[in-house]
Amino acid sequence: MRLRSAAVPAVVAAALTVPVLTAPAASAAPATTSAAATRPCDRPGPWGIHANAVNLRSKPTTSSKAVGVLYKSHKFKVHSTLGNWVNLTDTTTGVRGWASQTYVYRDVYMCLD
């Protein structure tokens, strides 16, 4: 009985490695046409805010000085991104600063065809 219980894991391990060893090499994906990349559902969506309020900071770090607050109801304009930070201007108050992309994000559309 001991022999059988030791042989089962060995057989399972061998069965799992065989498909990996015999799998065909991956090939490059076929080129897509530029018409498919210009569909409305492929383009990034508008920017949104994922919290009720987000601190705007003077630099793209959590330790920098907070220069304002961006509220969910406010409109804002995005200037640039740097890593996980977004440089934006709150058009309601005119304050410009950096906000974390944890809270400020871009909507993503998905094509279902």
CSV table of N, CA and C in Angstrom, one decimal:
chain,number,residue,atom,x,y,z
A,1,MET,N,0.8,-1.2,0.0
A,1,MET,CA,0.0,0.0,0.0
A,1,MET,C,0.9,1.3,0.0
A,2,ARG,N,2.0,1.2,0.7
A,2,ARG,CA,2.9,2.4,0.7
A,2,ARG,C,3.4,2.7,-0.7
A,3,LEU,N,3.7,1.7,-1.4
A,3,LEU,CA,4.3,1.9,-2.8
A,3,LEU,C,3.3,2.6,-3.7
A,4,ARG,N,2.0,2.2,-3.5
A,4,ARG,CA,1.0,2.9,-4.4
A,4,ARG,C,0.8,4.3,-4.0
A,5,SER,N,0.8,4.7,-2.7
A,5,SER,CA,0.6,6.1,-2.3
A,5,SER,C,1.8,6.9,-2.7
A,6,ALA,N,3.0,6.4,-2.8
A,6,ALA,CA,4.1,7.1,-3.3
A,6,ALA,C,4.2,7.3,-4.8
A,7,ALA,N,3.6,6.3,-5.5
A,7,ALA,CA,3.6,6.3,-6.9
A,7,ALA,C,2.6,7.3,-7.5
A,8,VAL,N,1.5,7.5,-6.8
A,8,VAL,CA,0.5,8.4,-7.4
A,8,VAL,C,1.0,9.8,-7.5
A,9,PRO,N,1.7,10.5,-6.5
A,9,PRO,CA,2.2,11.8,-6.8
A,9,PRO,C,3.2,11.9,-7.9
A,10,ALA,N,4.0,10.8,-8.0
A,10,ALA,CA,5.0,10.8,-9.1
A,10,ALA,C,4.4,10.8,-10.5
A,11,VAL,N,3.3,10.0,-10.6
A,11,VAL,CA,2.6,9.9,-11.9
A,11,VAL,C,1.9,11.2,-12.2
A,12,VAL,N,1.3,11.9,-11.2
A,12,VAL,CA,0.6,13.1,-11.4
A,12,VAL,C,1.7,14.2,-11.8
A,13,ALA,N,2.8,14.2,-11.1
A,13,ALA,CA,3.8,15.2,-11.5
A,13,ALA,C,4.3,15.0,-12.9
A,14,ALA,N,4.5,13.7,-13.3
A,14,ALA,CA,5.0,13.4,-14.7
A,14,ALA,C,3.9,13.8,-15.7
A,15,ALA,N,2.6,13.6,-15.4
A,15,ALA,CA,1.6,14.0,-16.3
A,15,ALA,C,1.5,15.5,-16.5
A,16,LEU,N,1.8,16.2,-15.4
A,16,LEU,CA,1.7,17.7,-15.6
A,16,LEU,C,2.9,18.2,-16.3
A,17,THR,N,4.0,17.6,-16.3
A,17,THR,CA,5.2,18.1,-17.0
A,17,THR,C,5.2,17.7,-18.5
A,18,VAL,N,4.6,16.7,-18.9
A,18,VAL,CA,4.6,16.2,-20.3
A,18,VAL,C,4.0,17.3,-21.2
A,19,PRO,N,2.8,17.9,-21.0
A,19,PRO,CA,2.3,18.9,-21.9
A,19,PRO,C,3.2,20.1,-22.0
A,20,VAL,N,3.9,20.5,-21.0
A,20,VAL,CA,4.8,21.6,-21.0
A,20,VAL,C,6.0,21.3,-22.0
A,21,LEU,N,6.5,20.1,-21.9
A,21,LEU,CA,7.6,19.7,-22.7
A,21,LEU,C,7.3,19.5,-24.2
A,22,THR,N,6.1,19.1,-24.5
A,22,THR,CA,5.7,18.9,-25.9
A,22,THR,C,4.8,20.0,-26.5
A,23,ALA,N,4.6,21.1,-25.8
A,23,ALA,CA,3.8,22.2,-26.3
A,23,ALA,C,4.6,22.8,-27.5
A,24,PRO,N,3.9,23.2,-28.5
A,24,PRO,CA,4.5,23.9,-29.7
A,24,PRO,C,5.0,25.3,-29.3
A,25,ALA,N,6.0,25.8,-30.0
A,25,ALA,CA,6.5,27.1,-29.7
A,25,ALA,C,5.4,28.2,-30.1
A,26,ALA,N,5.4,29.2,-29.3
A,26,ALA,CA,4.4,30.3,-29.6
A,26,ALA,C,4.8,31.1,-30.8
A,27,SER,N,3.9,31.5,-31.5
A,27,SER,CA,4.2,32.3,-32.7
A,27,SER,C,3.6,33.7,-32.5
A,28,ALA,N,4.1,34.7,-33.3
A,28,ALA,CA,3.7,36.0,-33.2
A,28,ALA,C,2.2,36.2,-33.6
A,29,ALA,N,1.5,37.1,-32.9
A,29,ALA,CA,0.1,37.3,-33.3
A,29,ALA,C,0.0,38.0,-34.6
A,30,PRO,N,-1.0,37.7,-35.4
A,30,PRO,CA,-1.1,38.4,-36.7
A,30,PRO,C,-1.3,39.9,-36.5
A,31,ALA,N,-0.8,40.6,-37.5
A,31,ALA,CA,-0.9,42.0,-37.4
A,31,ALA,C,-2.4,42.5,-37.6
A,32,THR,N,-2.8,43.5,-36.8
A,32,THR,CA,-4.1,44.0,-36.9
A,32,THR,C,-4.2,45.2,-37.7
A,33,THR,N,-5.3,45.5,-38.3
A,33,THR,CA,-5.4,46.7,-39.1
A,33,THR,C,-5.7,47.9,-38.2
A,34,SER,N,-5.3,49.1,-38.7
A,34,SER,CA,-5.5,50.3,-37.9
A,34,SER,C,-7.0,50.6,-37.8
A,35,ALA,N,-7.8,50.1,-38.6
A,35,ALA,CA,-9.3,50.4,-38.5
A,35,ALA,C,-9.8,49.8,-37.3
A,36,ALA,N,-9.3,48.7,-36.9
A,36,ALA,CA,-9.9,48.0,-35.6
A,36,ALA,C,-9.4,48.8,-34.4
A,37,ALA,N,-8.3,49.5,-34.4
A,37,ALA,CA,-7.8,50.2,-33.3
A,37,ALA,C,-8.5,51.5,-33.1
A,38,THR,N,-9.2,52.0,-34.1
A,38,THR,CA,-9.9,53.3,-33.9
A,38,THR,C,-11.4,53.2,-33.6
A,39,ARG,N,-11.8,52.0,-33.2
A,39,ARG,CA,-13.2,51.8,-32.8
A,39,ARG,C,-13.4,52.6,-31.5
A,40,PRO,N,-14.6,53.1,-31.3
A,40,PRO,CA,-14.8,53.9,-30.0
A,40,PRO,C,-14.6,53.1,-28.8
A,41,CYS,N,-14.9,51.8,-28.8
A,41,CYS,CA,-14.7,51.0,-27.6
A,41,CYS,C,-13.2,50.6,-27.3
A,42,ASP,N,-12.3,50.9,-28.3
A,42,ASP,CA,-10.9,50.6,-28.1
A,42,ASP,C,-10.2,51.8,-27.4
A,43,ARG,N,-10.8,53.0,-27.5
A,43,ARG,CA,-10.1,54.2,-27.0
A,43,ARG,C,-10.3,54.3,-25.5
A,44,PRO,N,-9.3,54.9,-24.8
A,44,PRO,CA,-9.5,55.1,-23.4
A,44,PRO,C,-10.7,56.1,-23.1
A,45,GLY,N,-11.3,55.9,-22.1
A,45,GLY,CA,-12.5,56.7,-21.7
A,45,GLY,C,-12.1,58.0,-21.0
A,46,PRO,N,-13.0,58.7,-20.5
A,46,PRO,CA,-12.8,59.9,-19.7
A,46,PRO,C,-12.2,59.6,-18.4
A,47,TRP,N,-11.6,60.6,-17.8
A,47,TRP,CA,-11.0,60.5,-16.4
A,47,TRP,C,-12.1,60.6,-15.4
A,48,GLY,N,-12.0,59.8,-14.3
A,48,GLY,CA,-13.0,59.9,-13.3
A,48,GLY,C,-12.3,59.8,-11.9
A,49,ILE,N,-13.1,60.0,-10.9
A,49,ILE,CA,-12.5,60.0,-9.5
A,49,ILE,C,-13.2,58.9,-8.8
A,50,HIS,N,-12.4,58.1,-8.0
A,50,HIS,CA,-12.9,56.9,-7.4
A,50,HIS,C,-13.2,57.1,-5.9
A,51,ALA,N,-13.2,58.3,-5.4
A,51,ALA,CA,-13.5,58.6,-4.0
A,51,ALA,C,-14.3,59.9,-3.9
A,52,ASN,N,-14.8,60.2,-2.7
A,52,ASN,CA,-15.5,61.4,-2.5
A,52,ASN,C,-14.6,62.6,-2.5
A,53,ALA,N,-13.4,62.5,-2.1
A,53,ALA,CA,-12.4,63.6,-2.1
A,53,ALA,C,-11.0,63.0,-2.2
A,54,VAL,N,-10.2,63.7,-2.9
A,54,VAL,CA,-8.8,63.3,-3.1
A,54,VAL,C,-7.9,64.5,-2.9
A,55,ASN,N,-6.8,64.3,-2.1
A,55,ASN,CA,-5.8,65.4,-1.9
A,55,ASN,C,-5.0,65.6,-3.2
A,56,LEU,N,-4.9,66.9,-3.5
A,56,LEU,CA,-4.0,67.3,-4.5
A,56,LEU,C,-2.7,67.7,-3.9
A,57,ARG,N,-1.6,67.2,-4.4
A,57,ARG,CA,-0.3,67.4,-3.7
A,57,ARG,C,0.7,68.2,-4.7
A,58,SER,N,1.6,68.9,-4.0
A,58,SER,CA,2.5,69.7,-4.8
A,58,SER,C,3.5,68.9,-5.7
A,59,LYS,N,3.8,67.7,-5.2
A,59,LYS,CA,4.7,66.8,-6.0
A,59,LYS,C,4.1,65.4,-6.0
A,60,PRO,N,4.5,64.6,-6.9
A,60,PRO,CA,4.0,63.2,-7.0
A,60,PRO,C,4.5,62.3,-5.9
A,61,THR,N,4.3,62.7,-4.6
A,61,THR,CA,4.7,61.8,-3.5
A,61,THR,C,3.7,62.0,-2.4
A,62,THR,N,3.5,61.0,-1.6
A,62,THR,CA,2.5,61.1,-0.5
A,62,THR,C,3.0,62.0,0.6
A,63,SER,N,4.4,62.2,0.7
A,63,SER,CA,4.9,63.0,1.7
A,63,SER,C,5.0,64.5,1.4
A,64,SER,N,4.6,64.9,0.1
A,64,SER,CA,4.6,66.3,-0.3
A,64,SER,C,3.4,67.0,0.3
A,65,LYS,N,3.5,68.3,0.3
A,65,LYS,CA,2.4,69.2,0.8
A,65,LYS,C,1.1,69.1,0.0
A,66,ALA,N,0.0,69.0,0.8
A,66,ALA,CA,-1.3,69.0,0.1
A,66,ALA,C,-1.6,70.5,-0.3
A,67,VAL,N,-2.0,70.7,-1.5
A,67,VAL,CA,-2.3,72.1,-2.0
A,67,VAL,C,-3.8,72.3,-2.2
A,68,GLY,N,-4.5,71.2,-2.1
A,68,GLY,CA,-6.0,71.3,-2.3
A,68,GLY,C,-6.6,70.0,-2.3
A,69,VAL,N,-8.0,70.0,-2.5
A,69,VAL,CA,-8.8,68.8,-2.4
A,69,VAL,C,-9.6,68.8,-3.7
A,70,LEU,N,-9.6,67.7,-4.4
A,70,LEU,CA,-10.5,67.5,-5.5
A,70,LEU,C,-11.7,66.6,-5.1
A,71,TYR,N,-12.9,67.2,-5.2
A,71,TYR,CA,-14.1,66.5,-4.8
A,71,TYR,C,-14.7,65.8,-6.0
A,72,LYS,N,-15.5,64.8,-5.7
A,72,LYS,CA,-16.1,63.9,-6.8
A,72,LYS,C,-16.9,64.8,-7.7
A,73,SER,N,-17.6,65.8,-7.2
A,73,SER,CA,-18.5,66.6,-8.1
A,73,SER,C,-17.8,67.6,-8.9
A,74,HIS,N,-16.5,67.8,-8.7
A,74,HIS,CA,-15.7,68.8,-9.4
A,74,HIS,C,-15.3,68.3,-10.8
A,75,LYS,N,-15.1,69.2,-11.7
A,75,LYS,CA,-14.6,68.8,-13.0
A,75,LYS,C,-13.1,69.1,-12.9
A,76,PHE,N,-12.3,68.3,-13.7
A,76,PHE,CA,-10.9,68.5,-13.7
A,76,PHE,C,-10.3,68.2,-15.1
A,77,LYS,N,-9.1,68.8,-15.3
A,77,LYS,CA,-8.4,68.6,-16.6
A,77,LYS,C,-7.1,67.9,-16.3
A,78,VAL,N,-6.8,66.8,-17.0
A,78,VAL,CA,-5.5,66.0,-16.8
A,78,VAL,C,-4.4,66.6,-17.7
A,79,HIS,N,-3.3,66.9,-17.2
A,79,HIS,CA,-2.1,67.4,-18.0
A,79,HIS,C,-1.2,66.3,-18.3
A,80,SER,N,-0.8,65.4,-17.4
A,80,SER,CA,0.1,64.4,-17.6
A,80,SER,C,0.1,63.3,-16.5
A,81,THR,N,0.8,62.2,-16.7
A,81,THR,CA,0.9,61.2,-15.7
A,81,THR,C,2.4,60.9,-15.5
A,82,LEU,N,2.7,60.4,-14.3
A,82,LEU,CA,4.0,60.1,-13.9
A,82,LEU,C,3.9,58.9,-13.0
A,83,GLY,N,4.2,57.7,-13.5
A,83,GLY,CA,4.1,56.5,-12.7
A,83,GLY,C,2.6,56.3,-12.3
A,84,ASN,N,2.4,56.3,-11.0
A,84,ASN,CA,1.0,56.1,-10.5
A,84,ASN,C,0.4,57.5,-10.0
A,85,TRP,N,0.9,58.6,-10.6
A,85,TRP,CA,0.4,59.9,-10.3
A,85,TRP,C,-0.1,60.6,-11.5
A,86,VAL,N,-1.1,61.5,-11.3
A,86,VAL,CA,-1.8,62.2,-12.3
A,86,VAL,C,-1.6,63.7,-12.0
A,87,ASN,N,-1.1,64.5,-12.9
A,87,ASN,CA,-1.0,65.9,-12.8
A,87,ASN,C,-2.3,66.5,-13.4
A,88,LEU,N,-3.0,67.2,-12.6
A,88,LEU,CA,-4.3,67.7,-13.0
A,88,LEU,C,-4.6,69.1,-12.4
A,89,THR,N,-5.6,69.8,-13.0
A,89,THR,CA,-6.1,71.0,-12.5
A,89,THR,C,-7.6,70.9,-12.2
A,90,ASP,N,-8.0,71.2,-11.0
A,90,ASP,CA,-9.4,71.2,-10.6
A,90,ASP,C,-10.0,72.5,-11.2
A,91,THR,N,-10.8,72.3,-12.3
A,91,THR,CA,-11.3,73.5,-13.0
A,91,THR,C,-12.4,74.3,-12.2
A,92,THR,N,-12.9,73.6,-11.2
A,92,THR,CA,-13.9,74.3,-10.3
A,92,THR,C,-13.2,75.3,-9.4
A,93,THR,N,-12.0,75.0,-8.9
A,93,THR,CA,-11.3,75.9,-8.0
A,93,THR,C,-10.0,76.5,-8.6
A,94,GLY,N,-9.5,75.9,-9.7
A,94,GLY,CA,-8.3,76.4,-10.3
A,94,GLY,C,-7.0,75.9,-9.7
A,95,VAL,N,-7.1,74.9,-8.8
A,95,VAL,CA,-5.9,74.4,-8.1
A,95,VAL,C,-5.3,73.3,-9.0
A,96,ARG,N,-4.0,73.4,-9.2
A,96,ARG,CA,-3.3,72.4,-9.9
A,96,ARG,C,-2.4,71.6,-9.0
A,97,GLY,N,-2.4,70.3,-9.2
A,97,GLY,CA,-1.6,69.4,-8.3
A,97,GLY,C,-1.5,68.0,-8.8
A,98,TRP,N,-1.0,67.1,-8.0
A,98,TRP,CA,-0.8,65.7,-8.3
A,98,TRP,C,-1.8,64.9,-7.4
A,99,ALA,N,-2.4,63.9,-8.0
A,99,ALA,CA,-3.3,63.0,-7.3
A,99,ALA,C,-2.9,61.6,-7.7
A,100,SER,N,-3.1,60.7,-6.7
A,100,SER,CA,-2.7,59.3,-6.9
A,100,SER,C,-3.7,58.6,-7.9
A,101,GLN,N,-3.2,57.7,-8.8
A,101,GLN,CA,-4.1,57.0,-9.7
A,101,GLN,C,-4.9,55.9,-8.9
A,102,THR,N,-4.7,55.7,-7.6
A,102,THR,CA,-5.5,54.9,-6.9
A,102,THR,C,-6.9,55.4,-6.8
A,103,TYR,N,-7.0,56.8,-6.9
A,103,TYR,CA,-8.3,57.4,-6.8
A,103,TYR,C,-8.8,58.1,-8.0
A,104,VAL,N,-7.8,58.5,-8.9
A,104,VAL,CA,-8.1,59.2,-10.1
A,104,VAL,C,-7.8,58.2,-11.2
A,105,TYR,N,-8.7,57.8,-12.1
A,105,TYR,CA,-8.5,56.7,-13.0
A,105,TYR,C,-9.1,57.1,-14.4
A,106,ARG,N,-8.8,56.3,-15.3
A,106,ARG,CA,-9.3,56.5,-16.7
A,106,ARG,C,-10.3,55.3,-16.9
A,107,ASP,N,-11.5,55.6,-17.4
A,107,ASP,CA,-12.4,54.6,-17.7
A,107,ASP,C,-11.9,53.7,-18.9
A,108,VAL,N,-12.2,52.5,-18.8
A,108,VAL,CA,-11.8,51.6,-19.9
A,108,VAL,C,-13.0,51.0,-20.6
A,109,TYR,N,-13.1,51.1,-21.9
A,109,TYR,CA,-14.2,50.5,-22.6
A,109,TYR,C,-13.8,49.1,-23.1
A,110,MET,N,-14.7,48.3,-23.3
A,110,MET,CA,-14.4,46.9,-23.8
A,110,MET,C,-15.3,46.6,-25.0
A,111,CYS,N,-14.7,46.2,-26.1
A,111,CYS,CA,-15.5,45.8,-27.3
A,111,CYS,C,-16.0,44.3,-27.1
A,112,LEU,N,-17.2,44.1,-27.4
A,112,LEU,CA,-17.8,42.7,-27.3
A,112,LEU,C,-18.0,42.1,-28.6
A,113,ASP,N,-17.1,42.1,-29.5
A,113,ASP,CA,-17.3,41.5,-30.8
A,113,ASP,C,-16.3,40.4,-31.1
